[in-house]
């Protein structure tokens, strides 16, 4: 169950969702999704939080119900949009959670506007991506994202066909993702009409946002308390994590008073937020941040 508010931003309106509209009195958490995802990546974490938080989850510019918003893309553009969300909802200072690309956006928001960020919960993102130095960003991302990138050039004859495609994704197949969440995740990520349905992701955002992933890592220079949860497996449930534990621990040890590293066992880059066990770990860290 969710409620929607459209927030005025440059070029139009940003679709923003309360994923738990019954928790009006709880503190708000701004939840930022990944590169080719949407607000629906936070469904399981919102449910795991129960009544402890109001999860405010935008569809980033170029995705989901915000897919028709025009350029500019890039992390700084998303930060401006998210500031508009906070202002529109009259949220002065919040816990900010970000998964994948969302972690890099969250870190940039905290670096540029620390007065708006109480704590950061970074989920498998924010630091250097292994083997990403000195490469062509777009070609690297095409290989790195694998099926998630390939789907952006595909069409589907029906919502059921698209849902079946996700069932076969190597990171999703046999996982502990609730089928109802995956139904909603897939449904929200479709535009067009049968038999030419396509993912609700503007392909231009890959180049616009992807380039920023290869700039110096903002998460290394944070001035707010932060935790980074990392998955032992990668984009296709492979043994090559996006944020290796050794790298995350090095980052945490550089400022042990404000940073923590958390290894979430038996998850991949997607199930760390979409799956039951991963979502419970993420929700636990959000709840800890709210209580600090």
Short mmCIF file of N, CA and C in Angstrom, two decimals, residues 104-257:
data_model
loop_
_atom_site.label_atom_id
_atom_site.label_comp_id
_atom_site.label_asym_id
_atom_site.label_seq_id
_atom_site.Cartn_x
_atom_site.Cartn_y
_atom_site.Cartn_z
N UNK A 104 25.29 6.57 -3.56
CA UNK A 104 26.16 7.65 -4.02
C UNK A 104 25.42 8.99 -3.97
N UNK A 105 24.14 8.98 -4.33
CA UNK A 105 23.34 10.19 -4.25
C UNK A 105 23.18 10.62 -2.80
N UNK A 106 22.90 9.67 -1.92
CA UNK A 106 22.75 9.98 -0.50
C UNK A 106 24.03 10.58 0.07
N UNK A 107 25.17 10.01 -0.31
CA UNK A 107 26.45 10.54 0.17
C UNK A 107 26.68 11.96 -0.33
N UNK A 108 26.36 12.23 -1.61
CA UNK A 108 26.52 13.58 -2.14
C UNK A 108 25.59 14.56 -1.42
N UNK A 109 24.36 14.14 -1.15
CA UNK A 109 23.43 14.98 -0.41
C UNK A 109 24.00 15.32 0.97
N UNK A 110 24.55 14.33 1.65
CA UNK A 110 25.11 14.55 2.98
C UNK A 110 26.35 15.43 2.94
N UNK A 111 27.14 15.30 1.89
CA UNK A 111 28.35 16.11 1.78
C UNK A 111 28.01 17.57 1.49
N UNK A 112 27.04 17.79 0.60
CA UNK A 112 26.69 19.16 0.21
C UNK A 112 25.75 19.84 1.19
N UNK A 113 24.91 19.04 1.86
CA UNK A 113 23.90 19.62 2.76
C UNK A 113 23.82 18.81 4.06
N UNK A 114 24.90 18.79 4.83
CA UNK A 114 24.89 17.96 6.05
C UNK A 114 23.83 18.39 7.05
N UNK A 115 23.36 19.63 6.95
CA UNK A 115 22.32 20.10 7.87
C UNK A 115 20.98 19.43 7.62
N UNK A 116 20.82 18.75 6.46
CA UNK A 116 19.55 18.09 6.14
C UNK A 116 19.59 16.58 6.42
N UNK A 117 20.78 16.07 6.75
CA UNK A 117 20.96 14.61 6.90
C UNK A 117 21.36 14.29 8.33
N UNK A 118 20.54 13.52 9.01
CA UNK A 118 20.82 13.13 10.38
C UNK A 118 21.79 11.95 10.43
N UNK A 119 21.47 10.91 9.70
CA UNK A 119 22.32 9.72 9.57
C UNK A 119 22.19 9.22 8.13
N UNK A 120 23.22 8.49 7.69
CA UNK A 120 23.19 7.83 6.39
C UNK A 120 23.18 6.32 6.58
N UNK A 121 22.32 5.65 5.81
CA UNK A 121 22.33 4.19 5.73
C UNK A 121 22.60 3.86 4.26
N UNK A 122 23.84 3.50 3.96
CA UNK A 122 24.27 3.19 2.60
C UNK A 122 24.17 1.68 2.39
N UNK A 123 23.53 1.28 1.30
CA UNK A 123 23.29 -0.13 1.05
C UNK A 123 23.99 -0.54 -0.24
N UNK A 124 25.09 -1.24 -0.10
CA UNK A 124 25.87 -1.78 -1.22
C UNK A 124 26.18 -0.72 -2.27
N UNK A 125 26.67 0.41 -1.81
CA UNK A 125 27.07 1.48 -2.71
C UNK A 125 27.70 2.61 -1.94
N UNK A 126 28.37 3.52 -2.66
CA UNK A 126 28.97 4.69 -2.05
C UNK A 126 30.47 4.76 -2.21
N UNK A 127 31.13 3.61 -2.36
CA UNK A 127 32.58 3.57 -2.51
C UNK A 127 32.94 3.14 -3.94
N UNK A 128 34.22 3.03 -4.20
CA UNK A 128 34.71 2.66 -5.52
C UNK A 128 34.17 1.29 -5.94
N UNK A 129 33.79 1.19 -7.21
CA UNK A 129 33.39 -0.09 -7.78
C UNK A 129 34.65 -0.83 -8.25
N UNK A 130 34.86 -2.07 -7.85
CA UNK A 130 36.08 -2.78 -8.26
C UNK A 130 36.28 -2.78 -9.78
N UNK A 131 37.53 -2.56 -10.18
CA UNK A 131 37.95 -2.64 -11.60
C UNK A 131 37.31 -1.56 -12.47
N UNK A 132 36.90 -0.45 -11.86
CA UNK A 132 36.24 0.60 -12.62
C UNK A 132 37.16 1.76 -12.99
N UNK A 133 38.42 1.69 -12.60
CA UNK A 133 39.33 2.79 -12.89
C UNK A 133 39.84 2.70 -14.33
N UNK A 134 39.91 3.85 -14.99
CA UNK A 134 40.47 3.92 -16.33
C UNK A 134 39.69 3.20 -17.40
N UNK A 135 38.35 3.12 -17.24
CA UNK A 135 37.51 2.41 -18.20
C UNK A 135 36.51 3.39 -18.81
N UNK A 136 35.91 3.00 -19.94
CA UNK A 136 34.83 3.77 -20.51
C UNK A 136 33.59 3.54 -19.66
N UNK A 137 33.03 4.58 -19.03
CA UNK A 137 31.94 4.37 -18.07
C UNK A 137 30.74 3.63 -18.65
N UNK A 138 30.27 4.02 -19.84
CA UNK A 138 29.06 3.42 -20.37
C UNK A 138 29.28 1.95 -20.71
N UNK A 139 30.42 1.64 -21.32
CA UNK A 139 30.70 0.23 -21.65
C UNK A 139 30.89 -0.60 -20.40
N UNK A 140 31.55 -0.03 -19.39
CA UNK A 140 31.73 -0.76 -18.15
C UNK A 140 30.39 -1.08 -17.51
N UNK A 141 29.50 -0.07 -17.46
CA UNK A 141 28.20 -0.29 -16.84
C UNK A 141 27.37 -1.31 -17.61
N UNK A 142 27.48 -1.30 -18.93
CA UNK A 142 26.75 -2.30 -19.72
C UNK A 142 27.16 -3.70 -19.33
N UNK A 143 28.46 -3.91 -19.14
CA UNK A 143 28.94 -5.24 -18.72
C UNK A 143 28.60 -5.50 -17.26
N UNK A 144 28.78 -4.49 -16.44
CA UNK A 144 28.61 -4.65 -15.00
C UNK A 144 27.15 -4.95 -14.63
N UNK A 145 26.22 -4.23 -15.26
CA UNK A 145 24.81 -4.40 -14.94
C UNK A 145 24.21 -5.66 -15.55
N UNK A 146 24.77 -6.13 -16.65
CA UNK A 146 24.32 -7.37 -17.27
C UNK A 146 22.86 -7.32 -17.68
N UNK A 147 22.05 -8.29 -17.25
CA UNK A 147 20.64 -8.34 -17.67
C UNK A 147 19.85 -7.08 -17.34
N UNK A 148 20.18 -6.42 -16.23
CA UNK A 148 19.43 -5.21 -15.86
C UNK A 148 19.61 -4.11 -16.90
N UNK A 149 20.77 -4.07 -17.53
CA UNK A 149 21.02 -3.12 -18.61
C UNK A 149 20.38 -3.59 -19.91
N UNK A 150 20.53 -4.86 -20.19
CA UNK A 150 20.01 -5.40 -21.45
C UNK A 150 18.50 -5.22 -21.57
N UNK A 151 17.79 -5.30 -20.47
CA UNK A 151 16.33 -5.20 -20.52
C UNK A 151 15.86 -3.84 -21.02
N UNK A 152 16.70 -2.81 -20.88
CA UNK A 152 16.30 -1.47 -21.27
C UNK A 152 16.09 -1.34 -22.78
N UNK A 153 16.63 -2.27 -23.54
CA UNK A 153 16.45 -2.27 -24.99
C UNK A 153 15.44 -3.31 -25.44
N UNK A 154 14.74 -3.92 -24.49
CA UNK A 154 13.79 -4.98 -24.80
C UNK A 154 12.36 -4.46 -24.72
N UNK A 155 11.44 -5.15 -25.41
CA UNK A 155 10.01 -4.92 -25.25
C UNK A 155 9.35 -6.23 -24.82
N UNK A 156 8.17 -6.10 -24.22
CA UNK A 156 7.48 -7.25 -23.65
C UNK A 156 6.02 -7.23 -24.08
N UNK A 157 5.50 -8.40 -24.40
CA UNK A 157 4.15 -8.46 -24.96
C UNK A 157 3.06 -8.25 -23.91
N UNK A 158 3.41 -8.46 -22.63
CA UNK A 158 2.42 -8.35 -21.57
C UNK A 158 3.11 -8.13 -20.23
N UNK A 159 2.38 -7.63 -19.23
CA UNK A 159 2.95 -7.55 -17.88
C UNK A 159 3.42 -8.91 -17.36
N UNK A 160 2.68 -9.97 -17.71
CA UNK A 160 3.08 -11.31 -17.26
C UNK A 160 4.43 -11.71 -17.84
N UNK A 161 4.67 -11.33 -19.09
CA UNK A 161 5.95 -11.65 -19.73
C UNK A 161 7.09 -10.92 -19.04
N UNK A 162 6.84 -9.69 -18.66
CA UNK A 162 7.89 -8.93 -17.97
C UNK A 162 8.13 -9.50 -16.57
N UNK A 163 7.07 -9.86 -15.89
CA UNK A 163 7.22 -10.47 -14.57
C UNK A 163 8.00 -11.78 -14.68
N UNK A 164 7.75 -12.56 -15.71
CA UNK A 164 8.47 -13.81 -15.91
C UNK A 164 9.95 -13.55 -16.18
N UNK A 165 10.24 -12.44 -16.87
CA UNK A 165 11.65 -12.09 -17.12
C UNK A 165 12.38 -11.89 -15.80
N UNK A 166 11.78 -11.22 -14.85
CA UNK A 166 12.41 -11.00 -13.56
C UNK A 166 12.57 -12.30 -12.79
N UNK A 167 11.62 -13.21 -12.93
CA UNK A 167 11.75 -14.51 -12.26
C UNK A 167 13.02 -15.25 -12.69
N UNK A 168 13.44 -15.00 -13.93
CA UNK A 168 14.60 -15.71 -14.48
C UNK A 168 15.91 -14.95 -14.30
N UNK A 169 15.84 -13.71 -13.82
CA UNK A 169 17.06 -12.94 -13.57
C UNK A 169 17.90 -13.71 -12.54
N UNK A 170 19.19 -13.90 -12.80
CA UNK A 170 19.99 -14.73 -11.88
C UNK A 170 20.07 -14.20 -10.45
N UNK A 171 19.88 -12.92 -10.25
CA UNK A 171 19.91 -12.39 -8.89
C UNK A 171 18.59 -12.58 -8.17
N UNK A 172 17.51 -12.86 -8.92
CA UNK A 172 16.17 -12.98 -8.34
C UNK A 172 15.72 -14.43 -8.23
N UNK A 173 16.15 -15.27 -9.17
CA UNK A 173 15.68 -16.65 -9.23
C UNK A 173 16.03 -17.39 -7.93
N UNK A 174 15.04 -18.01 -7.32
CA UNK A 174 15.28 -18.79 -6.11
C UNK A 174 15.59 -17.97 -4.89
N UNK A 175 15.34 -16.67 -4.94
CA UNK A 175 15.67 -15.80 -3.82
C UNK A 175 14.53 -15.75 -2.80
N UNK A 176 14.75 -14.99 -1.73
CA UNK A 176 13.72 -14.84 -0.70
C UNK A 176 12.91 -13.56 -0.89
N UNK A 177 12.86 -13.04 -2.13
CA UNK A 177 12.03 -11.89 -2.43
C UNK A 177 10.56 -12.30 -2.40
N UNK A 178 9.74 -11.57 -1.68
CA UNK A 178 8.31 -11.84 -1.61
C UNK A 178 7.71 -11.68 -3.00
N UNK A 179 6.95 -12.65 -3.45
CA UNK A 179 6.39 -12.61 -4.80
C UNK A 179 5.49 -11.39 -5.00
N UNK A 180 4.82 -10.96 -3.93
CA UNK A 180 3.97 -9.77 -4.05
C UNK A 180 4.79 -8.52 -4.30
N UNK A 181 5.97 -8.44 -3.68
CA UNK A 181 6.85 -7.31 -3.91
C UNK A 181 7.37 -7.32 -5.35
N UNK A 182 7.72 -8.51 -5.83
CA UNK A 182 8.23 -8.59 -7.20
C UNK A 182 7.13 -8.28 -8.21
N UNK A 183 5.90 -8.67 -7.90
CA UNK A 183 4.77 -8.29 -8.75
C UNK A 183 4.69 -6.77 -8.87
N UNK A 184 4.73 -6.10 -7.75
CA UNK A 184 4.61 -4.63 -7.73
C UNK A 184 5.84 -3.97 -8.35
N UNK A 185 7.01 -4.52 -8.08
CA UNK A 185 8.27 -4.00 -8.63
C UNK A 185 8.22 -4.04 -10.16
N UNK A 186 7.78 -5.15 -10.72
CA UNK A 186 7.70 -5.29 -12.17
C UNK A 186 6.59 -4.42 -12.76
N UNK A 187 5.44 -4.41 -12.11
CA UNK A 187 4.32 -3.63 -12.63
C UNK A 187 4.66 -2.15 -12.70
N UNK A 188 5.33 -1.65 -11.68
CA UNK A 188 5.66 -0.23 -11.61
C UNK A 188 6.71 0.17 -12.64
N UNK A 189 7.40 -0.81 -13.17
CA UNK A 189 8.52 -0.56 -14.08
C UNK A 189 8.13 -0.80 -15.53
N UNK A 190 6.89 -0.54 -15.88
CA UNK A 190 6.43 -0.74 -17.26
C UNK A 190 5.72 0.49 -17.78
N UNK A 191 6.02 0.82 -19.04
CA UNK A 191 5.28 1.87 -19.75
C UNK A 191 4.96 1.36 -21.14
N UNK A 192 4.06 2.06 -21.83
CA UNK A 192 3.67 1.65 -23.17
C UNK A 192 2.43 0.79 -23.15
N UNK A 193 2.19 0.12 -24.25
CA UNK A 193 1.00 -0.72 -24.41
C UNK A 193 1.40 -2.07 -24.99
N UNK A 194 0.70 -3.14 -24.60
CA UNK A 194 0.96 -4.45 -25.20
C UNK A 194 0.73 -4.40 -26.71
N UNK A 195 1.52 -5.07 -27.52
CA UNK A 195 2.59 -6.00 -27.13
C UNK A 195 3.97 -5.34 -27.11
N UNK A 196 4.01 -4.03 -26.88
CA UNK A 196 5.29 -3.30 -26.90
C UNK A 196 5.53 -2.57 -25.59
N UNK A 197 5.34 -3.25 -24.49
CA UNK A 197 5.67 -2.69 -23.20
C UNK A 197 7.18 -2.63 -23.03
N UNK A 198 7.65 -1.62 -22.30
CA UNK A 198 9.09 -1.49 -22.08
C UNK A 198 9.34 -0.98 -20.66
N UNK A 199 10.55 -1.19 -20.15
CA UNK A 199 10.87 -0.70 -18.81
C UNK A 199 10.75 0.82 -18.73
N UNK A 200 10.29 1.31 -17.60
CA UNK A 200 10.07 2.74 -17.39
C UNK A 200 11.36 3.43 -16.96
N UNK A 201 12.42 3.22 -17.74
CA UNK A 201 13.72 3.84 -17.47
C UNK A 201 14.16 4.53 -18.75
N UNK A 202 14.41 5.82 -18.68
CA UNK A 202 14.95 6.56 -19.81
C UNK A 202 16.40 6.13 -20.02
N UNK A 203 16.74 5.53 -21.18
CA UNK A 203 18.12 5.06 -21.38
C UNK A 203 19.18 6.15 -21.20
N UNK A 204 18.81 7.41 -21.37
CA UNK A 204 19.78 8.49 -21.22
C UNK A 204 20.30 8.61 -19.79
N UNK A 205 19.54 8.10 -18.82
CA UNK A 205 20.01 8.24 -17.45
C UNK A 205 21.23 7.36 -17.18
N UNK A 206 21.40 6.29 -17.95
CA UNK A 206 22.56 5.42 -17.74
C UNK A 206 23.84 6.19 -17.99
N UNK A 207 23.88 6.93 -19.08
CA UNK A 207 25.07 7.73 -19.37
C UNK A 207 25.18 8.90 -18.41
N UNK A 208 24.05 9.59 -18.16
CA UNK A 208 24.09 10.78 -17.32
C UNK A 208 24.47 10.48 -15.88
N UNK A 209 23.85 9.43 -15.32
CA UNK A 209 24.14 9.07 -13.93
C UNK A 209 25.39 8.21 -13.83
N UNK A 210 25.57 7.34 -14.82
CA UNK A 210 26.68 6.39 -14.76
C UNK A 210 28.03 7.05 -14.71
N UNK A 211 28.20 8.16 -15.45
CA UNK A 211 29.50 8.83 -15.44
C UNK A 211 29.89 9.27 -14.03
N UNK A 212 28.89 9.69 -13.24
CA UNK A 212 29.19 10.19 -11.90
C UNK A 212 29.66 9.09 -10.96
N UNK A 213 29.38 7.85 -11.29
CA UNK A 213 29.81 6.75 -10.43
C UNK A 213 31.33 6.58 -10.44
N UNK A 214 31.99 7.20 -11.40
CA UNK A 214 33.43 7.01 -11.55
C UNK A 214 34.22 8.22 -11.05
N UNK A 215 33.52 9.19 -10.47
CA UNK A 215 34.19 10.33 -9.86
C UNK A 215 34.66 9.96 -8.46
N UNK A 216 35.49 10.81 -7.83
CA UNK A 216 35.93 10.52 -6.46
C UNK A 216 34.74 10.26 -5.54
N UNK A 217 34.91 9.33 -4.63
CA UNK A 217 33.81 8.84 -3.83
C UNK A 217 33.48 9.78 -2.68
N UNK A 218 32.28 10.36 -2.72
CA UNK A 218 31.85 11.27 -1.67
C UNK A 218 31.79 10.58 -0.31
N UNK A 219 31.49 9.29 -0.29
CA UNK A 219 31.34 8.60 0.99
C UNK A 219 32.65 8.59 1.78
N UNK A 220 33.76 8.88 1.14
CA UNK A 220 35.03 8.92 1.84
C UNK A 220 35.20 10.19 2.66
N UNK A 221 34.39 11.22 2.40
CA UNK A 221 34.58 12.51 3.06
C UNK A 221 33.33 12.96 3.82
N UNK A 222 32.58 12.02 4.32
CA UNK A 222 31.34 12.35 5.01
C UNK A 222 31.61 13.00 6.36
N UNK A 223 30.69 13.90 6.76
CA UNK A 223 30.78 14.52 8.07
C UNK A 223 29.60 14.14 8.95
N UNK A 224 28.75 13.21 8.49
CA UNK A 224 27.59 12.77 9.27
C UNK A 224 27.77 11.29 9.61
N UNK A 225 27.13 10.81 10.66
CA UNK A 225 27.23 9.38 10.99
C UNK A 225 26.69 8.52 9.84
N UNK A 226 27.38 7.41 9.57
CA UNK A 226 27.00 6.58 8.44
C UNK A 226 27.32 5.12 8.70
N UNK A 227 26.48 4.26 8.12
CA UNK A 227 26.74 2.83 8.11
C UNK A 227 26.65 2.37 6.66
N UNK A 228 27.50 1.44 6.28
CA UNK A 228 27.46 0.88 4.93
C UNK A 228 27.28 -0.62 5.02
N UNK A 229 26.13 -1.10 4.53
CA UNK A 229 25.86 -2.54 4.49
C UNK A 229 26.31 -3.08 3.14
N UNK A 230 27.03 -4.19 3.15
CA UNK A 230 27.52 -4.73 1.89
C UNK A 230 27.10 -6.18 1.71
N UNK A 231 26.93 -6.56 0.45
CA UNK A 231 26.52 -7.92 0.07
C UNK A 231 27.73 -8.71 -0.38
N UNK A 232 27.79 -10.00 -0.06
CA UNK A 232 28.93 -10.81 -0.50
C UNK A 232 28.86 -11.21 -1.97
N UNK A 233 27.67 -11.04 -2.61
CA UNK A 233 27.54 -11.43 -4.01
C UNK A 233 27.06 -10.24 -4.84
N UNK A 234 27.28 -10.33 -6.16
CA UNK A 234 27.11 -9.19 -7.02
C UNK A 234 25.81 -9.12 -7.77
N UNK A 235 25.87 -8.46 -8.94
CA UNK A 235 24.69 -8.12 -9.74
C UNK A 235 23.93 -9.33 -10.27
N UNK A 236 24.64 -10.41 -10.53
CA UNK A 236 23.99 -11.61 -11.07
C UNK A 236 24.19 -12.79 -10.12
N UNK A 237 24.19 -12.48 -8.82
CA UNK A 237 24.40 -13.48 -7.78
C UNK A 237 25.76 -14.14 -7.90
N UNK A 238 26.72 -13.40 -8.42
CA UNK A 238 28.08 -13.89 -8.65
C UNK A 238 28.96 -13.55 -7.44
N UNK A 239 30.16 -14.16 -7.35
CA UNK A 239 31.02 -13.93 -6.19
C UNK A 239 31.87 -12.67 -6.30
N UNK A 240 31.39 -11.67 -7.03
CA UNK A 240 32.15 -10.43 -7.23
C UNK A 240 31.30 -9.26 -6.72
N UNK A 241 31.41 -8.94 -5.44
CA UNK A 241 30.53 -7.91 -4.85
C UNK A 241 30.83 -6.52 -5.39
N UNK A 242 29.80 -5.68 -5.40
CA UNK A 242 29.96 -4.29 -5.81
C UNK A 242 30.77 -3.51 -4.79
N UNK A 243 30.61 -3.86 -3.50
CA UNK A 243 31.34 -3.21 -2.43
C UNK A 243 32.00 -4.28 -1.57
N UNK A 244 33.24 -4.67 -1.91
CA UNK A 244 33.91 -5.72 -1.15
C UNK A 244 34.05 -5.36 0.33
N UNK A 245 33.90 -6.36 1.17
CA UNK A 245 33.92 -6.13 2.61
C UNK A 245 35.21 -5.46 3.06
N UNK A 246 36.35 -5.85 2.49
CA UNK A 246 37.62 -5.25 2.89
C UNK A 246 37.63 -3.75 2.62
N UNK A 247 37.08 -3.35 1.48
CA UNK A 247 37.01 -1.93 1.13
C UNK A 247 36.10 -1.19 2.10
N UNK A 248 34.97 -1.80 2.43
CA UNK A 248 34.01 -1.16 3.33
C UNK A 248 34.61 -1.03 4.74
N UNK A 249 35.31 -2.05 5.19
CA UNK A 249 35.93 -1.98 6.51
C UNK A 249 37.03 -0.92 6.55
N UNK A 250 37.78 -0.79 5.47
CA UNK A 250 38.81 0.25 5.42
C UNK A 250 38.17 1.64 5.52
N UNK A 251 37.07 1.83 4.81
CA UNK A 251 36.34 3.10 4.87
C UNK A 251 35.86 3.37 6.29
N UNK A 252 35.29 2.37 6.94
CA UNK A 252 34.76 2.55 8.29
C UNK A 252 35.86 2.85 9.29
N UNK A 253 36.98 2.16 9.16
CA UNK A 253 38.07 2.35 10.12
C UNK A 253 38.71 3.72 10.01
N UNK A 254 38.57 4.38 8.86
CA UNK A 254 39.15 5.70 8.68
C UNK A 254 38.49 6.76 9.54
N UNK A 255 37.27 6.48 10.02
CA UNK A 255 36.56 7.40 10.91
C UNK A 255 35.63 6.56 11.79
N UNK A 256 36.25 5.76 12.66
CA UNK A 256 35.50 4.76 13.41
C UNK A 256 34.48 5.37 14.36
N UNK A 257 34.63 6.63 14.72
CA UNK A 257 33.67 7.26 15.61
C UNK A 257 32.33 7.52 14.93
#
